[in-house]
mmCIF file of N, CA and C in Angstrom:
data_model
loop_
_atom_site.group_PDB
_atom_site.id
_atom_site.type_symbol
_atom_site.label_atom_id
_atom_site.label_comp_id
_atom_site.label_asym_id
_atom_site.label_seq_id
_atom_site.Cartn_x
_atom_site.Cartn_y
_atom_site.Cartn_z
ATOM 1 N N MET A 16 -108.774 -31.745 41.248
ATOM 2 C CA MET A 16 -110.183 -31.346 41.690
ATOM 3 C C MET A 16 -110.081 -29.797 41.858
ATOM 4 N N LEU A 17 -109.434 -29.201 42.071
ATOM 5 C CA LEU A 17 -109.556 -27.956 42.589
ATOM 6 C C LEU A 17 -108.884 -26.925 40.797
ATOM 7 N N GLU A 18 -108.637 -27.796 40.278
ATOM 8 C CA GLU A 18 -108.471 -26.966 39.031
ATOM 9 C C GLU A 18 -109.698 -27.066 38.331
ATOM 10 N N GLU A 19 -110.465 -28.475 38.469
ATOM 11 C CA GLU A 19 -111.666 -28.339 37.302
ATOM 12 C C GLU A 19 -112.837 -27.594 38.151
ATOM 13 N N ARG A 20 -112.531 -27.161 39.803
ATOM 14 C CA ARG A 20 -113.677 -25.945 39.771
ATOM 15 C C ARG A 20 -112.993 -24.801 39.681
ATOM 16 N N ALA A 21 -112.129 -24.357 39.903
ATOM 17 C CA ALA A 21 -111.658 -23.102 39.395
ATOM 18 C C ALA A 21 -112.093 -22.971 37.686
ATOM 19 N N LEU A 22 -111.929 -23.799 37.005
ATOM 20 C CA LEU A 22 -112.144 -23.980 35.655
ATOM 21 C C LEU A 22 -113.466 -23.628 35.186
ATOM 22 N N LEU A 23 -114.649 -24.391 36.026
ATOM 23 C CA LEU A 23 -115.915 -24.339 35.906
ATOM 24 C C LEU A 23 -116.187 -22.589 36.121
ATOM 25 N N ARG A 24 -115.958 -22.137 37.264
ATOM 26 C CA ARG A 24 -116.396 -20.927 37.522
ATOM 27 C C ARG A 24 -115.411 -19.881 36.292
ATOM 28 N N VAL A 25 -114.300 -19.639 36.050
ATOM 29 C CA VAL A 25 -113.826 -19.206 35.020
ATOM 30 C C VAL A 25 -114.307 -19.032 33.850
ATOM 31 N N ASP A 26 -114.747 -20.582 33.664
ATOM 32 C CA ASP A 26 -115.572 -20.664 32.124
ATOM 33 C C ASP A 26 -116.728 -20.725 32.122
ATOM 34 N N GLY A 27 -117.389 -20.784 33.307
ATOM 35 C CA GLY A 27 -119.034 -20.950 33.047
ATOM 36 C C GLY A 27 -119.667 -22.237 32.833
ATOM 37 N N GLU A 28 -118.693 -23.170 31.739
ATOM 38 C CA GLU A 28 -118.870 -24.356 31.341
ATOM 39 C C GLU A 28 -119.511 -25.710 32.299
ATOM 40 N N GLY A 29 -120.317 -26.437 31.578
ATOM 41 C CA GLY A 29 -120.577 -27.529 32.834
ATOM 42 C C GLY A 29 -121.686 -26.793 34.033
ATOM 43 N N ASN A 30 -122.182 -27.856 35.015
ATOM 44 C CA ASN A 30 -123.403 -27.182 35.563
ATOM 45 C C ASN A 30 -122.043 -27.768 36.770
ATOM 46 N N VAL A 31 -121.828 -26.991 37.569
ATOM 47 C CA VAL A 31 -121.453 -27.269 38.999
ATOM 48 C C VAL A 31 -121.629 -27.974 40.022
ATOM 49 N N LEU A 32 -123.259 -28.116 39.632
ATOM 50 C CA LEU A 32 -123.831 -28.936 40.603
ATOM 51 C C LEU A 32 -123.721 -30.749 40.447
ATOM 52 N N GLU A 33 -123.395 -30.868 39.323
ATOM 53 C CA GLU A 33 -123.100 -31.996 38.228
ATOM 54 C C GLU A 33 -121.623 -32.468 38.811
ATOM 55 N N VAL A 34 -120.677 -31.798 38.802
ATOM 56 C CA VAL A 34 -119.083 -31.976 39.230
ATOM 57 C C VAL A 34 -119.218 -32.288 40.399
ATOM 58 N N ALA A 35 -120.387 -31.593 41.668
ATOM 59 C CA ALA A 35 -120.040 -31.911 42.798
ATOM 60 C C ALA A 35 -120.586 -32.989 43.699
ATOM 61 N N ALA A 36 -121.788 -33.413 42.718
ATOM 62 C CA ALA A 36 -122.268 -34.581 43.135
ATOM 63 C C ALA A 36 -121.323 -35.771 42.696
ATOM 64 N N LYS A 37 -120.733 -35.657 41.533
ATOM 65 C CA LYS A 37 -119.784 -36.505 40.858
ATOM 66 C C LYS A 37 -118.622 -36.805 42.107
ATOM 67 N N ASN A 38 -118.423 -35.242 42.883
ATOM 68 C CA ASN A 38 -116.942 -35.088 43.626
ATOM 69 C C ASN A 38 -117.658 -36.355 44.727
ATOM 70 N N VAL A 39 -119.015 -35.595 45.363
ATOM 71 C CA VAL A 39 -119.440 -36.408 46.820
ATOM 72 C C VAL A 39 -119.334 -38.109 46.434
ATOM 73 N N GLN A 40 -119.968 -38.596 45.085
ATOM 74 C CA GLN A 40 -119.889 -40.092 44.903
ATOM 75 C C GLN A 40 -118.456 -40.506 44.922
ATOM 76 N N GLU A 41 -118.024 -40.014 44.374
ATOM 77 C CA GLU A 41 -116.334 -40.857 44.558
ATOM 78 C C GLU A 41 -115.749 -40.667 45.734
ATOM 79 N N ALA A 42 -115.991 -39.296 46.499
ATOM 80 C CA ALA A 42 -115.832 -39.354 48.061
ATOM 81 C C ALA A 42 -116.626 -40.736 48.657
ATOM 82 N N GLN A 43 -117.670 -40.696 48.475
ATOM 83 C CA GLN A 43 -118.472 -41.922 49.839
ATOM 84 C C GLN A 43 -117.788 -43.305 49.012
ATOM 85 N N ALA A 44 -117.513 -43.627 47.750
ATOM 86 C CA ALA A 44 -116.998 -44.470 47.390
ATOM 87 C C ALA A 44 -115.345 -45.166 47.842
ATOM 88 N N ALA A 45 -114.771 -44.053 48.144
ATOM 89 C CA ALA A 45 -112.948 -44.151 48.380
ATOM 90 C C ALA A 45 -113.616 -44.385 50.124
ATOM 91 N N ALA A 46 -114.664 -43.714 51.110
ATOM 92 C CA ALA A 46 -114.654 -43.788 52.402
ATOM 93 C C ALA A 46 -115.217 -45.462 52.154
ATOM 94 N N LYS A 47 -115.841 -45.802 51.917
ATOM 95 C CA LYS A 47 -116.737 -47.391 51.943
ATOM 96 C C LYS A 47 -115.898 -48.337 51.622
ATOM 97 N N SER A 48 -114.739 -47.838 50.587
ATOM 98 C CA SER A 48 -113.670 -48.778 50.119
ATOM 99 C C SER A 48 -112.915 -48.961 51.542
ATOM 100 N N TYR A 49 -112.310 -47.966 52.013
ATOM 101 C CA TYR A 49 -111.647 -47.783 53.096
ATOM 102 C C TYR A 49 -111.966 -48.626 54.408
ATOM 103 N N TYR A 50 -113.245 -48.169 54.837
ATOM 104 C CA TYR A 50 -113.661 -48.897 55.551
ATOM 105 C C TYR A 50 -113.990 -50.303 55.535
ATOM 106 N N ASP A 51 -114.644 -50.876 54.566
ATOM 107 C CA ASP A 51 -114.513 -52.268 54.258
ATOM 108 C C ASP A 51 -113.479 -52.922 54.376
ATOM 109 N N LYS A 52 -112.132 -52.465 53.438
ATOM 110 C CA LYS A 52 -110.783 -53.231 54.118
ATOM 111 C C LYS A 52 -110.251 -52.768 55.750
ATOM 112 N N ARG A 53 -110.679 -52.005 56.137
ATOM 113 C CA ARG A 53 -110.520 -51.704 57.362
ATOM 114 C C ARG A 53 -110.692 -52.770 58.632
ATOM 115 N N TRP A 54 -112.185 -52.605 58.238
ATOM 116 C CA TRP A 54 -113.091 -53.601 59.141
ATOM 117 C C TRP A 54 -113.227 -55.022 58.499
ATOM 118 N N ASN A 55 -112.781 -55.138 57.624
ATOM 119 C CA ASN A 55 -113.075 -56.609 56.977
ATOM 120 C C ASN A 55 -114.516 -57.048 57.082
ATOM 121 N N ALA A 56 -114.964 -55.739 56.291
ATOM 122 C CA ALA A 56 -116.985 -56.128 55.900
ATOM 123 C C ALA A 56 -116.883 -57.161 55.206
ATOM 124 N N LYS A 57 -118.170 -58.031 55.416
ATOM 125 C CA LYS A 57 -118.506 -58.925 54.329
ATOM 126 C C LYS A 57 -119.949 -58.963 54.450
ATOM 127 N N THR A 58 -120.402 -59.325 52.884
ATOM 128 C CA THR A 58 -121.662 -59.654 52.923
ATOM 129 C C THR A 58 -122.314 -60.388 53.786
ATOM 130 N N SER A 59 -123.982 -60.083 53.479
ATOM 131 C CA SER A 59 -124.695 -61.184 54.610
ATOM 132 C C SER A 59 -124.758 -62.052 53.990
ATOM 133 N N GLN A 60 -124.504 -63.338 55.107
ATOM 134 C CA GLN A 60 -124.522 -65.004 54.725
ATOM 135 C C GLN A 60 -125.995 -65.321 54.818
ATOM 136 N N PHE A 61 -127.256 -64.770 55.218
ATOM 137 C CA PHE A 61 -128.419 -65.094 55.527
ATOM 138 C C PHE A 61 -129.114 -64.846 54.262
ATOM 139 N N LYS A 62 -130.600 -65.246 54.384
ATOM 140 C CA LYS A 62 -131.212 -64.721 53.743
ATOM 141 C C LYS A 62 -132.426 -64.652 54.344
ATOM 142 N N ALA A 63 -133.748 -63.795 53.280
ATOM 143 C CA ALA A 63 -134.632 -63.447 54.121
ATOM 144 C C ALA A 63 -135.709 -64.789 54.201
ATOM 145 N N GLY A 64 -136.295 -65.203 55.044
ATOM 146 C CA GLY A 64 -137.072 -66.212 55.752
ATOM 147 C C GLY A 64 -136.595 -66.997 56.603
ATOM 148 N N GLU A 65 -135.005 -67.061 56.644
ATOM 149 C CA GLU A 65 -134.342 -68.204 57.455
ATOM 150 C C GLU A 65 -134.512 -67.515 59.211
ATOM 151 N N ARG A 66 -134.378 -68.599 60.028
ATOM 152 C CA ARG A 66 -134.587 -68.572 61.202
ATOM 153 C C ARG A 66 -133.138 -68.302 61.721
ATOM 154 N N VAL A 67 -133.104 -67.504 62.498
ATOM 155 C CA VAL A 67 -132.096 -67.087 63.177
ATOM 156 C C VAL A 67 -132.088 -67.058 64.956
ATOM 157 N N LEU A 68 -130.983 -66.414 65.308
ATOM 158 C CA LEU A 68 -131.043 -66.619 66.885
ATOM 159 C C LEU A 68 -130.228 -64.734 67.328
ATOM 160 N N VAL A 69 -130.746 -64.468 68.228
ATOM 161 C CA VAL A 69 -130.132 -62.858 68.258
ATOM 162 C C VAL A 69 -129.239 -63.047 69.318
ATOM 163 N N LEU A 70 -127.811 -62.252 69.407
ATOM 164 C CA LEU A 70 -127.148 -62.426 70.466
ATOM 165 C C LEU A 70 -127.586 -61.674 71.345
ATOM 166 N N ALA A 71 -127.272 -61.870 72.640
ATOM 167 C CA ALA A 71 -127.713 -60.948 73.498
ATOM 168 C C ALA A 71 -127.087 -60.457 74.687
ATOM 169 N N PRO A 72 -126.107 -59.591 74.737
ATOM 170 C CA PRO A 72 -125.177 -59.847 75.642
ATOM 171 C C PRO A 72 -125.443 -58.964 76.937
ATOM 172 N N THR A 73 -126.828 -57.487 76.791
ATOM 173 C CA THR A 73 -126.734 -56.974 77.935
ATOM 174 C C THR A 73 -127.911 -58.277 78.693
ATOM 175 N N GLN A 74 -128.630 -59.203 78.525
ATOM 176 C CA GLN A 74 -129.517 -59.759 79.157
ATOM 177 C C GLN A 74 -128.697 -60.345 80.250
ATOM 178 N N ALA A 75 -127.449 -60.695 80.305
ATOM 179 C CA ALA A 75 -126.312 -61.567 81.349
ATOM 180 C C ALA A 75 -125.944 -60.282 82.150
ATOM 181 N N ARG A 76 -125.667 -59.080 81.659
ATOM 182 C CA ARG A 76 -125.323 -58.281 83.056
ATOM 183 C C ARG A 76 -126.638 -57.816 83.910
ATOM 184 N N ARG A 77 -127.884 -58.143 83.581
ATOM 185 C CA ARG A 77 -128.744 -57.715 84.364
ATOM 186 C C ARG A 77 -129.197 -58.738 85.286
ATOM 187 N N CYS A 78 -128.508 -60.100 85.065
ATOM 188 C CA CYS A 78 -128.914 -61.352 85.780
ATOM 189 C C CYS A 78 -128.052 -61.338 86.902
ATOM 190 N N SER A 79 -128.390 -62.352 88.161
ATOM 191 C CA SER A 79 -127.718 -62.215 89.609
ATOM 192 C C SER A 79 -126.719 -63.079 89.169
ATOM 193 N N HIS A 80 -126.703 -64.353 88.407
ATOM 194 C CA HIS A 80 -125.690 -64.904 87.490
ATOM 195 C C HIS A 80 -125.009 -65.235 86.779
ATOM 196 N N PRO A 81 -124.626 -64.175 85.483
ATOM 197 C CA PRO A 81 -124.392 -63.636 84.496
ATOM 198 C C PRO A 81 -123.861 -64.984 83.687
ATOM 199 N N LYS A 82 -123.342 -66.482 84.180
ATOM 200 C CA LYS A 82 -122.670 -66.864 83.398
ATOM 201 C C LYS A 82 -124.141 -68.386 82.827
ATOM 202 N N LEU A 83 -124.817 -68.010 83.816
ATOM 203 C CA LEU A 83 -126.441 -68.658 83.548
ATOM 204 C C LEU A 83 -127.057 -68.210 82.790
ATOM 205 N N ALA A 84 -126.518 -67.047 82.311
ATOM 206 C CA ALA A 84 -127.754 -66.183 81.445
ATOM 207 C C ALA A 84 -127.895 -66.705 79.876
ATOM 208 N N PRO A 85 -128.965 -67.095 79.283
ATOM 209 C CA PRO A 85 -128.962 -67.175 77.855
ATOM 210 C C PRO A 85 -128.016 -65.921 76.744
ATOM 211 N N ARG A 86 -127.168 -67.125 76.319
ATOM 212 C CA ARG A 86 -126.491 -65.720 75.480
ATOM 213 C C ARG A 86 -127.437 -65.356 74.028
ATOM 214 N N PHE A 87 -128.216 -66.277 73.932
ATOM 215 C CA PHE A 87 -129.021 -65.833 72.631
ATOM 216 C C PHE A 87 -130.367 -65.814 72.976
ATOM 217 N N ASN A 88 -131.261 -64.978 72.139
ATOM 218 C CA ASN A 88 -132.392 -64.547 72.120
ATOM 219 C C ASN A 88 -133.056 -65.509 71.072
ATOM 220 N N GLY A 89 -134.705 -65.689 70.827
ATOM 221 C CA GLY A 89 -135.017 -66.138 69.596
ATOM 222 C C GLY A 89 -136.111 -68.158 69.683
ATOM 223 N N PRO A 90 -136.121 -68.389 68.816
ATOM 224 C CA PRO A 90 -135.804 -67.952 67.311
ATOM 225 C C PRO A 90 -136.488 -66.904 66.775
ATOM 226 N N TYR A 91 -135.891 -66.399 65.996
ATOM 227 C CA TYR A 91 -136.499 -65.240 65.038
ATOM 228 C C TYR A 91 -136.523 -65.691 63.446
ATOM 229 N N ARG A 92 -137.194 -64.922 62.459
ATOM 230 C CA ARG A 92 -137.644 -65.143 61.541
ATOM 231 C C ARG A 92 -136.715 -64.096 61.019
ATOM 232 N N ILE A 93 -135.907 -64.084 59.238
ATOM 233 C CA ILE A 93 -135.742 -62.338 58.692
ATOM 234 C C ILE A 93 -136.724 -62.125 57.896
ATOM 235 N N LEU A 94 -137.502 -61.213 57.919
ATOM 236 C CA LEU A 94 -138.136 -60.366 57.473
ATOM 237 C C LEU A 94 -137.611 -60.079 56.188
ATOM 238 N N GLU A 95 -136.765 -58.492 56.535
ATOM 239 C CA GLU A 95 -135.959 -58.040 55.351
ATOM 240 C C GLU A 95 -134.282 -58.197 55.354
ATOM 241 N N LEU A 96 -133.771 -58.007 54.890
ATOM 242 C CA LEU A 96 -132.414 -58.068 54.747
ATOM 243 C C LEU A 96 -131.643 -56.833 54.080
ATOM 244 N N SER A 97 -130.787 -56.210 54.248
ATOM 245 C CA SER A 97 -129.558 -55.425 53.499
ATOM 246 C C SER A 97 -128.392 -55.901 53.364
ATOM 247 N N ASP A 98 -127.256 -54.573 53.048
ATOM 248 C CA ASP A 98 -126.070 -55.223 53.178
ATOM 249 C C ASP A 98 -125.614 -55.766 54.541
ATOM 250 N N SER A 99 -126.299 -54.855 55.828
ATOM 251 C CA SER A 99 -125.257 -55.043 56.939
ATOM 252 C C SER A 99 -126.437 -55.364 58.004
ATOM 253 N N SER A 100 -127.751 -54.954 57.611
ATOM 254 C CA SER A 100 -128.418 -55.467 58.438
ATOM 255 C C SER A 100 -129.607 -56.148 58.346
ATOM 256 N N ALA A 101 -130.581 -56.879 59.155
ATOM 257 C CA ALA A 101 -131.854 -57.390 59.386
ATOM 258 C C ALA A 101 -133.352 -56.904 60.013
ATOM 259 N N LEU A 102 -134.102 -57.198 59.620
ATOM 260 C CA LEU A 102 -135.273 -56.883 60.291
ATOM 261 C C LEU A 102 -135.648 -58.502 60.729
ATOM 262 N N VAL A 103 -136.279 -58.352 61.522
ATOM 263 C CA VAL A 103 -136.567 -60.096 62.282
ATOM 264 C C VAL A 103 -137.728 -60.012 63.202
ATOM 265 N N LYS A 104 -138.361 -61.047 63.405
ATOM 266 C CA LYS A 104 -139.795 -61.159 63.968
ATOM 267 C C LYS A 104 -139.543 -62.608 64.604
ATOM 268 N N GLN A 105 -139.686 -62.544 65.868
ATOM 269 C CA GLN A 105 -139.772 -63.357 67.114
ATOM 270 C C GLN A 105 -140.874 -64.782 66.243
ATOM 271 N N ILE A 106 -140.661 -65.752 66.237
ATOM 272 C CA ILE A 106 -141.291 -66.657 65.695
ATOM 273 C C ILE A 106 -142.667 -67.418 66.596
ATOM 274 N N TYR A 107 -142.331 -66.992 67.598
ATOM 275 C CA TYR A 107 -143.370 -67.480 68.549
ATOM 276 C C TYR A 107 -143.060 -66.494 69.693
ATOM 277 N N GLY A 108 -144.374 -65.812 69.873
ATOM 278 C CA GLY A 108 -144.547 -64.735 71.142
ATOM 279 C C GLY A 108 -144.394 -63.417 70.093
ATOM 280 N N GLN A 109 -144.186 -62.626 70.365
ATOM 281 C CA GLN A 109 -144.495 -60.970 69.823
ATOM 282 C C GLN A 109 -144.913 -60.892 68.833
ATOM 283 N N GLU A 110 -145.816 -60.218 68.380
ATOM 284 C CA GLU A 110 -146.238 -59.836 66.948
ATOM 285 C C GLU A 110 -145.711 -58.902 65.963
ATOM 286 N N GLU A 111 -144.883 -57.762 66.656
ATOM 287 C CA GLU A 111 -144.254 -56.694 65.828
ATOM 288 C C GLU A 111 -142.975 -56.854 65.381
ATOM 289 N N ALA A 112 -142.498 -56.721 64.335
ATOM 290 C CA ALA A 112 -141.095 -56.801 63.963
ATOM 291 C C ALA A 112 -140.024 -56.491 64.657
ATOM 292 N N ILE A 113 -139.141 -56.538 65.061
ATOM 293 C CA ILE A 113 -137.717 -55.613 65.845
ATOM 294 C C ILE A 113 -136.626 -55.676 64.817
ATOM 295 N N GLY A 114 -136.234 -54.605 65.222
ATOM 296 C CA GLY A 114 -134.604 -54.509 64.088
ATOM 297 C C GLY A 114 -134.503 -52.974 63.975
ATOM 298 N N PRO A 115 -133.750 -52.820 62.917
ATOM 299 C CA PRO A 115 -133.060 -53.603 62.653
ATOM 300 C C PRO A 115 -131.637 -54.127 63.342
ATOM 301 N N PHE A 116 -131.043 -55.300 63.133
ATOM 302 C CA PHE A 116 -129.637 -55.858 64.024
ATOM 303 C C PHE A 116 -128.931 -55.608 62.760
ATOM 304 N N GLU A 117 -127.797 -54.495 63.595
ATOM 305 C CA GLU A 117 -126.332 -54.860 62.543
ATOM 306 C C GLU A 117 -125.977 -56.137 62.527
ATOM 307 N N GLU A 118 -125.542 -56.626 61.279
ATOM 308 C CA GLU A 118 -124.696 -57.776 61.705
ATOM 309 C C GLU A 118 -123.159 -57.757 62.190
ATOM 310 N N GLY A 119 -123.218 -58.868 63.435
ATOM 311 C CA GLY A 119 -121.576 -58.899 63.851
ATOM 312 C C GLY A 119 -122.011 -58.037 65.426
ATOM 313 N N SER A 120 -122.894 -57.822 65.493
ATOM 314 C CA SER A 120 -123.051 -57.068 66.986
ATOM 315 C C SER A 120 -123.801 -57.588 67.988
#
C-alpha cells in the first residue's frame, strides 16, 4: 500500500481519494472478519413481528431478594431488526418503542 501511495504522488495518476476509500473499506472488512471470528458473531435468529422477552440483569440488583426477581421483561414485539440489534415495543403497556437492544446482551 505504501508503494501505491508513493506512486500516486509521483505520477499523479488516479484519484488519491478513491485509493484511500478503497484502503479504508479493506481495513474495515478485515477488522469485521477478525471481530466475527474472535467473538463468534452470529446472524440474528429473530424476524420482525416476532414476540420476544428481554433479559433484565439490572432489575435483580435493585431488588431486596435478587433470587426472586424476574430475569426477563416482556413480552415485546420486534419492530425493526438489523444484523446485531433490534428495536422492540412492549405488547402490553408503554406506547413508544424502546431499544435498540444488542443481541446477546
